[in-house]
Amino acid sequence: MAIRLYNTLTRRKDEFRPIDEKNVRMYVCGPTVYDDAHIGNARPVIVFDLLYRLLRHTYGAEHVTYARNITDLDDKINLRAHERGISIRELTEGTAARFHAAVDALGCLRPTVEPRATDHIEEMKALCEKLVASGHAYVAEDHVLFSVPSMAEYGKLSKRPLDDMIAGARVDVAPYKRSDMDFVLWKPSREAHEPGWDSPCGIAQPGRPGWHIECSAMAWRHLGEVFDIHGGGIDLVFPHHENEVAQSTCAFGHKVMANVWMHNGFLQVEGEKMSKSLGNFVTIDELLSTDTFGGRKWPGEVLRLAMMKTHYRQPIDWTARALEEADAKIRTYRRTLEKFNSTESADVPEAILNALSDDLNTHLALVEIDRLDRQASGVSAIPPSSETEAIDRQTIAAGQLRASLAFLGVDVAAPAVGGVNKLFHLQIETLIAARLAARKAKNFAESDRIRDELAAMGIQLKDGKDPATGEPVTTWAVMR
Ligand code: AMP
Ligand code: ZN
């Protein structure tokens, strides 16, 4: 069945036709690693993980490239590292490692590539040069600015009225801008805590990129000048994605940057967007390993199932009650499957694939999951003609249920990894990542402290080097 996706650019559901079926390419804006991700930030990660799984199933895993960046270059990061008295690298490495551990626990596959902004400065500078050369950008007071009036189609993605955009731009007025709507591609670094690189376009003062140019540069390097799908949360449509489109289309001279633009709705608390600035947030880690929300810990598969209950474009109200319901479902599926031999294999039923292919209709996919669960338990709408048929039917349904849950990334296996509880496993990995970051930063007092903390938990560490990259790696074992 054809995949149909709602495209923010056309404002309708269109049939998805990749540019090259052998090389399907998707870019999703990833986390800004200044602080731990909250459960709202997990929504795009889960939504686009589901799409990634569907694309791999449809086109073959080796034919899909999924790039999700790590924004490790941002003024919030500089400020936070400065406040804490640690290096930018130490802050971003630690936060990125905790982000990985958290989204792993939510059952998300790692993307094919995870580019970091700091590894793509040359591409960002090259884009600045191209845009200045073609008259779409200019240099003023050590800044490179994109000239919005130079682009007739600016605003096509967000379809915001020009007046709104001008009013929005007034928030960020600067005397060196030719038009209020012009935005920063490159800016000077003057303070000691601001990281700086040699500037492009003949600017003598060292500088650093603006946020929007980072994604244009990383998408270009890993996916090419034009690619298939670009995703992120709905808050990114304007200005971030509008500006990415402006930069990339004007630099390369194509009509589009990506053919399909997809945006997830907000995860809300009592009707308001969950966000750091409103202070109404709970981190993924807190949900997994503390009693902060609803007075108990929540396994990753419960959080994932709760997220999937709502269609990705609708807002989700995040409540303990919804999590309790998801938890009860997981326990039901687990109980059903325990009665069957786990070696029976089955294909994912068409009904599940069709639901996902219809603009990721996870709600419908879960209705189908419940139907399979009832069938496997022997509760079926159609009466069987014999006892053998009843048992056969149940076994088939159980195999399909197991395959479907695995396809959707919902882990219903007994909650243990390598002999230890999954949550404990996550804690260990998080501590080890923090210790590696401390060692890289030569903060040996901190790395020893973490080693002692792990020893107290009964975990023994062994340090070594990755034979392929030469990077330090740490393995661990439970002490006997
Ligand atoms: P940030 O780290 O703030 O750049 O956000 C990372 C991703 O999370 C972006 O795709 C945002 O659109 C998304 N996001 C942030 N808050 C929410 C929320 N409350 N609900 C859904 N997505 C969100
Ligand atoms: Zn981005």
Short mmCIF file of C-alpha atoms and ligand atoms in Angstrom, two decimals:
data_model
loop_
_atom_site.label_atom_id
_atom_site.label_comp_id
_atom_site.label_asym_id
_atom_site.label_seq_id
_atom_site.Cartn_x
_atom_site.Cartn_y
_atom_site.Cartn_z
CA MET A 1 0.00 0.00 0.00
CA ALA A 2 1.20 3.50 -0.80
CA ILE A 3 2.34 5.65 2.09
CA ARG A 4 0.39 8.87 2.47
CA LEU A 5 1.77 11.72 4.55
CA TYR A 6 0.36 15.07 5.58
CA ASN A 7 2.64 17.73 4.12
CA THR A 8 2.82 21.12 5.85
CA LEU A 9 3.98 22.58 2.52
CA THR A 10 0.83 21.58 0.60
CA ARG A 11 -1.50 21.41 3.62
CA ARG A 12 -2.85 18.01 2.54
CA LYS A 13 -2.16 14.32 2.71
CA ASP A 14 -0.16 13.36 -0.39
CA GLU A 15 1.08 10.02 -1.62
CA PHE A 16 4.75 9.72 -0.69
CA ARG A 17 7.03 9.29 -3.70
CA PRO A 18 10.72 9.24 -2.83
CA ILE A 19 13.18 11.01 -5.13
CA ASP A 20 15.12 7.73 -5.28
CA GLU A 21 13.58 4.52 -3.88
CA LYS A 22 17.07 3.15 -3.30
CA ASN A 23 18.03 6.19 -1.24
CA VAL A 24 15.14 7.52 0.84
CA ARG A 25 16.28 10.46 2.97
CA MET A 26 14.79 12.05 6.09
CA TYR A 27 16.08 14.85 8.32
CA VAL A 28 14.65 15.63 11.77
CA CYS A 29 15.73 18.51 14.01
CA GLY A 30 17.23 17.00 17.13
CA PRO A 31 17.78 18.22 20.68
CA THR A 32 19.69 21.29 21.80
CA VAL A 33 21.86 19.63 24.41
CA TYR A 34 22.01 22.21 27.18
CA ASP A 35 19.66 20.38 29.50
CA ASP A 36 17.92 17.00 29.80
CA ALA A 37 15.13 16.35 27.30
CA HIS A 38 11.58 16.57 28.63
CA ILE A 39 8.83 14.18 27.57
CA GLY A 40 7.56 16.79 25.05
CA ASN A 41 10.94 16.59 23.29
CA ALA A 42 10.47 12.82 23.14
CA ARG A 43 7.39 13.20 20.96
CA PRO A 44 9.15 13.99 17.66
CA VAL A 45 11.74 11.33 18.48
CA ILE A 46 9.04 8.65 18.81
CA VAL A 47 6.90 9.92 15.89
CA PHE A 48 9.79 9.97 13.42
CA ASP A 49 11.12 6.68 14.77
CA LEU A 50 7.80 5.14 13.72
CA LEU A 51 8.09 6.69 10.29
CA TYR A 52 11.69 5.48 10.02
CA ARG A 53 10.51 1.93 10.86
CA LEU A 54 7.77 2.13 8.24
CA LEU A 55 10.16 3.45 5.56
CA ARG A 56 12.68 0.71 6.33
CA HIS A 57 9.94 -1.89 6.08
CA THR A 58 8.70 -0.45 2.78
CA TYR A 59 11.97 0.36 0.97
CA GLY A 60 14.44 -1.92 2.78
CA ALA A 61 16.55 -0.90 5.77
CA GLU A 62 19.66 -0.33 3.66
CA HIS A 63 17.80 2.13 1.41
CA VAL A 64 16.78 4.62 4.10
CA THR A 65 18.97 7.33 5.62
CA TYR A 66 17.68 9.07 8.72
CA ALA A 67 19.67 12.06 9.95
CA ARG A 68 18.80 13.60 13.32
CA ASN A 69 21.20 16.28 14.43
CA ILE A 70 22.55 17.20 17.82
CA THR A 71 22.57 20.96 18.32
CA ASP A 72 25.73 21.33 20.39
CA LEU A 73 26.27 24.95 19.37
CA ASP A 74 23.78 27.42 20.81
CA ASP A 75 23.87 30.43 23.08
CA LYS A 76 21.88 28.61 25.78
CA ILE A 77 24.67 26.04 25.88
CA ASN A 78 27.42 28.66 26.20
CA LEU A 79 25.58 30.34 29.02
CA ARG A 80 24.82 27.11 30.91
CA ALA A 81 28.42 25.83 30.66
CA HIS A 82 29.67 29.24 31.80
CA GLU A 83 27.26 29.23 34.81
CA ARG A 84 28.32 25.74 35.83
CA GLY A 85 32.02 26.39 35.33
CA ILE A 86 32.44 23.42 33.00
CA SER A 87 33.57 23.26 29.38
CA ILE A 88 31.01 23.34 26.57
CA ARG A 89 32.14 19.86 25.48
CA GLU A 90 31.65 18.46 28.97
CA LEU A 91 28.12 19.86 29.13
CA THR A 92 27.10 18.73 25.63
CA GLU A 93 28.70 15.25 25.84
CA GLY A 94 27.00 14.50 29.15
CA THR A 95 23.60 15.77 27.98
CA ALA A 96 23.85 13.93 24.63
CA ALA A 97 24.74 10.67 26.40
CA ARG A 98 21.77 11.01 28.75
CA PHE A 99 19.51 11.83 25.77
CA HIS A 100 20.63 8.63 24.03
CA ALA A 101 20.05 6.49 27.10
CA ALA A 102 16.59 8.03 27.56
CA VAL A 103 15.39 7.58 23.97
CA ASP A 104 16.85 4.07 23.84
CA ALA A 105 14.65 3.25 26.82
CA LEU A 106 11.66 4.55 24.81
CA GLY A 107 12.35 1.91 22.16
CA CYS A 108 13.66 4.29 19.49
CA LEU A 109 16.17 3.08 16.92
CA ARG A 110 19.30 5.17 16.57
CA PRO A 111 19.19 7.27 13.37
CA THR A 112 21.58 6.38 10.55
CA VAL A 113 23.60 9.53 11.23
CA GLU A 114 23.62 11.96 14.14
CA PRO A 115 25.57 14.97 12.93
CA ARG A 116 26.81 17.51 15.46
CA ALA A 117 26.75 21.19 14.60
CA THR A 118 30.36 21.67 15.78
CA ASP A 119 31.56 19.16 13.16
CA HIS A 120 29.98 21.13 10.27
CA ILE A 121 31.39 24.65 10.61
CA GLU A 122 33.03 24.49 7.16
CA GLU A 123 29.71 23.67 5.47
CA MET A 124 28.01 26.55 7.35
CA LYS A 125 30.71 28.96 6.22
CA ALA A 126 30.42 27.69 2.64
CA LEU A 127 26.67 28.37 2.72
CA CYS A 128 27.30 31.92 3.97
CA GLU A 129 29.73 32.50 1.10
CA LYS A 130 27.29 31.13 -1.50
CA LEU A 131 24.43 33.27 -0.18
CA VAL A 132 26.49 36.47 -0.14
CA ALA A 133 27.81 35.73 -3.64
CA SER A 134 24.27 35.27 -5.00
CA GLY A 135 22.94 38.45 -3.35
CA HIS A 136 20.74 36.64 -0.80
CA ALA A 137 22.89 37.65 2.15
CA TYR A 138 25.11 40.56 3.19
CA VAL A 139 27.77 41.41 5.75
CA ALA A 140 27.10 44.08 8.39
CA GLU A 141 29.02 44.78 11.60
CA ASP A 142 30.77 41.39 11.58
CA HIS A 143 27.47 39.57 11.02
CA VAL A 144 26.28 37.71 7.94
CA LEU A 145 22.55 38.30 7.49
CA PHE A 146 20.04 36.65 5.20
CA SER A 147 18.16 39.23 3.19
CA VAL A 148 14.50 38.19 3.40
CA PRO A 149 13.30 40.66 0.70
CA SER A 150 15.73 38.98 -1.73
CA MET A 151 13.53 35.90 -1.78
CA ALA A 152 10.11 36.25 -3.41
CA GLU A 153 8.76 32.97 -1.99
CA TYR A 154 9.72 33.58 1.64
CA GLY A 155 6.85 32.47 3.91
CA LYS A 156 5.61 29.66 1.63
CA LEU A 157 6.02 26.93 4.25
CA SER A 158 4.46 28.65 7.23
CA LYS A 159 1.99 30.70 5.12
CA ARG A 160 2.06 33.43 7.72
CA PRO A 161 0.78 36.82 6.70
CA LEU A 162 3.62 39.23 6.01
CA ASP A 163 2.41 41.61 8.74
CA ASP A 164 2.66 38.86 11.37
CA MET A 165 6.17 38.01 10.30
CA ILE A 166 7.24 41.64 10.41
CA ALA A 167 5.69 42.06 13.86
CA GLY A 168 7.48 38.90 15.04
CA ALA A 169 10.77 40.12 13.63
CA ARG A 170 10.50 43.38 15.58
CA VAL A 171 11.31 41.37 18.72
CA ASP A 172 14.79 40.98 17.33
CA VAL A 173 15.57 44.42 15.88
CA ALA A 174 19.15 45.40 15.30
CA PRO A 175 20.51 48.59 13.71
CA TYR A 176 22.69 46.66 11.26
CA LYS A 177 19.74 44.81 9.64
CA ARG A 178 18.58 46.19 6.30
CA SER A 179 15.10 44.79 6.89
CA ASP A 180 13.58 43.85 10.27
CA MET A 181 12.87 40.36 8.96
CA ASP A 182 16.48 39.59 7.99
CA PHE A 183 17.98 36.86 10.13
CA VAL A 184 21.46 35.94 11.32
CA LEU A 185 23.56 33.35 9.48
CA TRP A 186 26.80 34.14 11.30
CA LYS A 187 27.56 36.38 14.27
CA PRO A 188 30.71 37.65 16.00
CA SER A 189 32.03 36.00 19.17
CA ARG A 190 33.40 38.64 21.48
CA GLU A 191 32.90 37.27 25.01
CA ALA A 192 35.38 34.83 26.52
CA HIS A 193 32.71 32.13 27.05
CA GLU A 194 31.48 32.31 23.44
CA PRO A 195 33.07 29.74 21.13
CA GLY A 196 34.48 31.26 17.95
CA TRP A 197 35.82 30.13 14.58
CA ASP A 198 37.51 32.00 11.70
CA SER A 199 34.69 33.88 10.01
CA PRO A 200 33.59 33.61 6.36
CA CYS A 201 32.97 36.46 3.89
CA GLY A 202 36.07 38.46 4.78
CA ILE A 203 35.07 39.15 8.39
CA ALA A 204 38.17 39.50 10.59
CA GLN A 205 36.43 38.96 13.96
CA PRO A 206 36.03 35.28 14.91
CA GLY A 207 32.43 34.20 15.04
CA ARG A 208 29.86 31.41 15.26
CA PRO A 209 26.83 30.34 13.23
CA GLY A 210 23.19 31.20 13.86
CA TRP A 211 20.85 28.31 14.68
CA HIS A 212 19.03 27.97 11.32
CA ILE A 213 22.16 27.64 9.18
CA GLU A 214 23.29 24.67 11.30
CA CYS A 215 20.46 22.44 10.03
CA SER A 216 20.80 23.56 6.39
CA ALA A 217 24.51 22.65 6.55
CA MET A 218 24.05 19.27 8.23
CA ALA A 219 21.17 18.24 5.94
CA TRP A 220 23.23 19.24 2.88
CA ARG A 221 26.29 17.25 3.94
CA HIS A 222 24.40 14.06 4.85
CA LEU A 223 21.36 14.08 2.55
CA GLY A 224 22.25 16.33 -0.37
CA GLU A 225 20.82 19.57 -1.77
CA VAL A 226 17.25 18.23 -1.98
CA PHE A 227 15.86 15.29 -0.01
CA ASP A 228 12.54 13.60 0.81
CA ILE A 229 11.25 14.37 4.30
CA HIS A 230 12.04 17.06 6.86
CA GLY A 231 10.46 16.83 10.31
CA GLY A 232 10.20 18.40 13.73
CA GLY A 233 7.73 19.80 16.23
CA ILE A 234 5.05 22.26 15.07
CA ASP A 235 6.82 25.12 16.88
CA LEU A 236 9.68 24.82 14.40
CA VAL A 237 7.64 25.70 11.27
CA PHE A 238 8.33 29.38 11.84
CA PRO A 239 10.91 30.74 11.90
CA HIS A 240 13.31 27.76 12.00
CA HIS A 241 12.07 25.69 9.07
CA GLU A 242 11.02 28.71 7.01
CA ASN A 243 14.58 29.99 7.37
CA GLU A 244 16.12 26.60 6.57
CA VAL A 245 14.10 26.59 3.33
CA ALA A 246 15.24 30.14 2.53
CA GLN A 247 18.91 29.32 3.09
CA SER A 248 18.98 25.99 1.24
CA THR A 249 16.84 26.90 -1.76
CA CYS A 250 18.65 30.21 -2.32
CA ALA A 251 22.09 28.60 -1.89
CA PHE A 252 21.43 25.71 -4.29
CA GLY A 253 18.86 27.17 -6.66
CA HIS A 254 16.25 24.41 -6.27
CA LYS A 255 12.53 25.04 -5.76
CA VAL A 256 12.42 23.07 -2.51
CA MET A 257 14.76 21.90 0.23
CA ALA A 258 12.68 18.83 1.09
CA ASN A 259 9.55 17.58 -0.67
CA VAL A 260 7.59 16.66 2.45
CA TRP A 261 7.53 18.70 5.67
CA MET A 262 6.04 16.95 8.70
CA HIS A 263 5.30 18.43 12.10
CA ASN A 264 4.11 16.83 15.31
CA GLY A 265 1.62 18.54 17.62
CA PHE A 266 2.42 19.59 21.17
CA LEU A 267 2.51 17.48 24.24
CA GLN A 268 0.59 19.53 26.76
CA VAL A 269 0.01 19.78 30.47
CA GLU A 270 -3.39 21.14 31.41
CA GLY A 271 -3.83 22.67 27.97
CA GLU A 272 -0.41 24.31 27.77
CA LYS A 273 2.64 23.26 25.78
CA MET A 274 5.17 21.46 27.94
CA SER A 275 8.32 23.59 27.86
CA LYS A 276 11.39 24.52 29.79
CA SER A 277 10.40 28.17 29.82
CA LEU A 278 6.95 27.54 31.36
CA GLY A 279 8.52 25.26 33.97
CA ASN A 280 5.71 22.68 33.52
CA PHE A 281 7.99 19.90 32.35
CA VAL A 282 9.04 16.46 33.46
CA THR A 283 12.18 14.92 31.97
CA ILE A 284 12.21 11.49 30.32
CA ASP A 285 14.71 10.37 32.94
CA GLU A 286 12.48 11.51 35.80
CA LEU A 287 9.55 9.53 34.38
CA LEU A 288 11.71 6.42 33.96
CA SER A 289 13.55 6.45 37.23
CA THR A 290 11.85 8.63 39.86
CA ASP A 291 8.42 9.06 41.45
CA THR A 292 8.06 12.70 40.33
CA PHE A 293 5.08 12.12 38.01
CA GLY A 294 2.00 10.29 39.27
CA GLY A 295 3.90 8.98 42.32
CA ARG A 296 5.64 6.12 40.52
CA LYS A 297 8.20 5.15 37.88
CA TRP A 298 7.04 4.43 34.31
CA PRO A 299 8.72 1.88 32.05
CA GLY A 300 9.81 3.15 28.62
CA GLU A 301 7.33 0.92 26.76
CA VAL A 302 4.46 2.44 28.77
CA LEU A 303 5.55 5.98 27.85
CA ARG A 304 5.84 4.96 24.19
CA LEU A 305 2.43 3.28 24.09
CA ALA A 306 0.80 6.28 25.78
CA MET A 307 2.38 8.58 23.17
CA MET A 308 1.14 6.39 20.29
CA LYS A 309 -2.47 6.47 21.44
CA THR A 310 -2.89 9.97 19.96
CA HIS A 311 -2.36 10.79 16.29
CA TYR A 312 0.92 12.69 15.94
CA ARG A 313 -0.64 15.90 14.62
CA GLN A 314 -3.10 16.20 17.51
CA PRO A 315 -2.10 17.68 20.85
CA ILE A 316 -1.60 15.14 23.67
CA ASP A 317 -2.59 15.88 27.23
CA TRP A 318 0.01 14.20 29.40
CA THR A 319 -1.73 12.69 32.43
CA ALA A 320 -0.93 9.97 34.95
CA ARG A 321 -4.29 8.44 34.10
CA ALA A 322 -3.32 7.92 30.45
CA LEU A 323 -0.08 6.34 31.62
CA GLU A 324 -1.96 3.99 33.96
CA GLU A 325 -4.11 2.91 31.02
CA ALA A 326 -1.06 2.25 28.85
CA ASP A 327 0.56 0.34 31.70
CA ALA A 328 -2.53 -1.88 32.05
CA LYS A 329 -2.45 -2.57 28.28
CA ILE A 330 1.21 -3.58 28.37
CA ARG A 331 0.51 -5.97 31.22
CA THR A 332 -2.42 -7.47 29.26
CA TYR A 333 -0.30 -8.04 26.14
CA ARG A 334 2.49 -9.53 28.24
CA ARG A 335 0.07 -11.92 29.98
CA THR A 336 -1.42 -12.99 26.64
CA LEU A 337 1.96 -13.63 25.04
CA GLU A 338 3.35 -15.53 28.03
CA LYS A 339 0.92 -18.33 27.19
CA PHE A 340 2.50 -18.88 23.78
CA ASN A 341 5.87 -20.12 22.66
CA SER A 342 7.95 -17.08 21.74
CA THR A 343 9.55 -18.88 18.80
CA GLU A 344 6.48 -18.79 16.57
CA SER A 345 7.07 -16.08 14.00
CA ALA A 346 4.61 -14.14 11.91
CA ASP A 347 4.47 -11.20 9.54
CA VAL A 348 3.12 -7.86 10.65
CA PRO A 349 -0.53 -7.92 9.47
CA GLU A 350 -1.55 -5.66 6.59
CA ALA A 351 -4.05 -3.87 8.82
CA ILE A 352 -1.21 -2.52 11.01
CA LEU A 353 0.92 -1.51 8.00
CA ASN A 354 -2.08 0.12 6.32
CA ALA A 355 -2.88 2.13 9.45
CA LEU A 356 0.68 3.45 9.68
CA SER A 357 0.84 4.09 5.94
CA ASP A 358 -2.15 6.40 6.32
CA ASP A 359 -0.20 9.36 7.75
CA LEU A 360 1.01 7.30 10.73
CA ASN A 361 -2.39 6.43 12.16
CA THR A 362 -1.03 4.89 15.36
CA HIS A 363 -4.40 5.13 17.05
CA LEU A 364 -5.87 2.74 14.48
CA ALA A 365 -2.81 0.48 14.68
CA LEU A 366 -3.41 0.15 18.43
CA VAL A 367 -7.09 -0.72 17.86
CA GLU A 368 -5.78 -3.54 15.66
CA ILE A 369 -3.29 -4.58 18.36
CA ASP A 370 -6.18 -4.90 20.81
CA ARG A 371 -8.10 -7.01 18.30
CA LEU A 372 -5.11 -9.36 17.93
CA ASP A 373 -4.83 -9.55 21.70
CA ARG A 374 -8.47 -10.57 22.01
CA GLN A 375 -8.08 -13.15 19.26
CA ALA A 376 -4.97 -14.62 20.86
CA SER A 377 -6.83 -14.86 24.16
CA GLY A 378 -9.63 -16.77 22.49
CA VAL A 379 -12.13 -13.92 22.59
CA SER A 380 -13.15 -13.63 18.98
CA ALA A 381 -16.11 -12.27 17.09
CA ILE A 382 -16.28 -15.24 14.69
CA PRO A 383 -16.93 -18.60 16.41
CA PRO A 384 -14.44 -21.31 15.37
CA SER A 385 -15.76 -24.52 13.77
CA SER A 386 -13.62 -26.79 15.95
CA GLU A 387 -11.32 -26.74 18.96
CA THR A 388 -8.24 -27.27 16.71
CA GLU A 389 -9.23 -24.31 14.60
CA ALA A 390 -9.67 -22.21 17.72
CA ILE A 391 -6.16 -23.07 18.94
CA ASP A 392 -4.61 -22.50 15.51
CA ARG A 393 -6.28 -19.16 15.24
CA GLN A 394 -5.09 -18.14 18.69
CA THR A 395 -1.50 -19.16 17.92
CA ILE A 396 -1.48 -17.19 14.66
CA ALA A 397 -2.94 -14.12 16.36
CA ALA A 398 -0.33 -14.36 19.15
CA GLY A 399 2.49 -14.48 16.56
CA GLN A 400 1.02 -11.47 14.78
CA LEU A 401 0.61 -9.60 18.06
CA ARG A 402 4.23 -10.23 19.00
CA ALA A 403 5.47 -9.19 15.53
CA SER A 404 3.32 -6.05 15.49
CA LEU A 405 4.43 -4.88 18.92
CA ALA A 406 8.06 -5.45 17.93
CA PHE A 407 7.52 -3.52 14.69
CA LEU A 408 6.02 -0.62 16.61
CA GLY A 409 8.98 -0.66 19.01
CA VAL A 410 6.88 -1.60 22.02
CA ASP A 411 8.97 -3.99 24.06
CA VAL A 412 6.81 -6.50 25.91
CA ALA A 413 9.60 -8.96 26.71
CA ALA A 414 10.16 -9.55 30.42
CA PRO A 415 11.65 -6.32 31.76
CA ALA A 416 15.25 -7.51 32.17
CA VAL A 417 18.45 -6.81 30.22
CA GLY A 418 21.64 -8.80 30.78
CA GLY A 419 20.43 -10.11 34.10
CA VAL A 420 19.62 -6.69 35.50
CA ASN A 421 16.47 -4.67 35.47
CA LYS A 422 16.09 -2.37 32.44
CA LEU A 423 15.88 0.74 34.55
CA PHE A 424 18.98 -0.18 36.46
CA HIS A 425 20.68 -0.82 33.14
CA LEU A 426 19.78 2.71 32.00
CA GLN A 427 21.14 4.21 35.22
CA ILE A 428 24.43 2.38 34.78
CA GLU A 429 24.84 3.48 31.16
CA THR A 430 24.05 7.07 32.12
CA LEU A 431 26.64 7.07 34.91
CA ILE A 432 29.27 5.52 32.63
CA ALA A 433 28.65 8.18 29.97
CA ALA A 434 28.98 10.93 32.59
CA ARG A 435 32.23 9.36 33.80
CA LEU A 436 33.65 9.21 30.27
CA ALA A 437 32.76 12.87 29.76
CA ALA A 438 34.45 13.77 33.07
CA ARG A 439 37.57 11.84 32.04
CA LYS A 440 37.67 13.55 28.66
CA ALA A 441 37.52 16.87 30.49
CA LYS A 442 40.33 15.64 32.80
CA ASN A 443 38.03 15.99 35.80
CA PHE A 444 39.43 12.91 37.53
CA ALA A 445 37.93 13.66 40.95
CA GLU A 446 34.46 13.42 39.34
CA SER A 447 35.29 10.31 37.32
CA ASP A 448 36.59 8.56 40.47
CA ARG A 449 33.50 9.59 42.36
CA ILE A 450 31.29 8.01 39.68
CA ARG A 451 33.41 4.84 39.70
CA ASP A 452 32.87 4.59 43.48
CA GLU A 453 29.14 5.23 43.09
CA LEU A 454 28.90 2.38 40.56
CA ALA A 455 30.98 0.10 42.79
CA ALA A 456 28.53 0.79 45.61
CA MET A 457 25.78 -0.36 43.23
CA GLY A 458 27.72 -3.59 42.64
CA ILE A 459 29.00 -2.64 39.21
CA GLN A 460 32.57 -3.21 38.17
CA LEU A 461 34.09 -1.22 35.29
CA LYS A 462 36.72 -2.08 32.73
CA ASP A 463 38.28 0.71 30.67
CA GLY A 464 39.58 0.11 27.17
CA LYS A 465 39.72 1.54 23.67
CA ASP A 466 37.38 1.00 20.76
CA PRO A 467 39.58 -0.90 18.27
CA ALA A 468 37.92 0.83 15.30
CA THR A 469 38.01 4.46 16.42
CA GLY A 470 40.59 4.48 19.22
CA GLU A 471 38.00 6.27 21.41
CA PRO A 472 37.92 5.27 25.09
CA VAL A 473 35.15 2.82 25.97
CA THR A 474 34.06 1.36 29.27
CA THR A 475 32.45 -2.04 29.71
CA TRP A 476 30.77 -3.17 32.89
CA ALA A 477 29.82 -6.31 34.77
CA VAL A 478 27.87 -7.14 37.89
CA MET A 479 30.36 -7.97 40.69
CA ARG A 480 30.16 -11.54 41.92
P1 AMP B 1 14.45 21.80 21.34
O1 AMP B 1 15.48 20.98 22.10
O2 AMP B 1 13.71 22.77 22.19
O3 AMP B 1 15.04 22.42 20.09
O4 AMP B 1 13.30 20.80 20.85
C1 AMP B 1 13.57 19.56 20.25
C2 AMP B 1 12.34 19.05 19.55
O5 AMP B 1 11.26 18.86 20.48
C3 AMP B 1 11.78 19.99 18.47
O6 AMP B 1 11.39 19.22 17.35
C4 AMP B 1 10.57 20.63 19.15
O7 AMP B 1 9.61 21.03 18.21
C5 AMP B 1 10.05 19.48 19.99
N1 AMP B 1 9.22 19.89 21.14
C6 AMP B 1 9.56 20.76 22.13
N2 AMP B 1 8.56 20.87 23.04
C7 AMP B 1 7.56 20.05 22.62
C8 AMP B 1 6.26 19.71 23.14
N3 AMP B 1 5.80 20.21 24.27
N4 AMP B 1 5.52 18.81 22.42
C9 AMP B 1 5.97 18.26 21.29
N5 AMP B 1 7.18 18.54 20.74
C10 AMP B 1 7.97 19.42 21.40
ZN ZN B 2 16.65 22.25 12.56
#
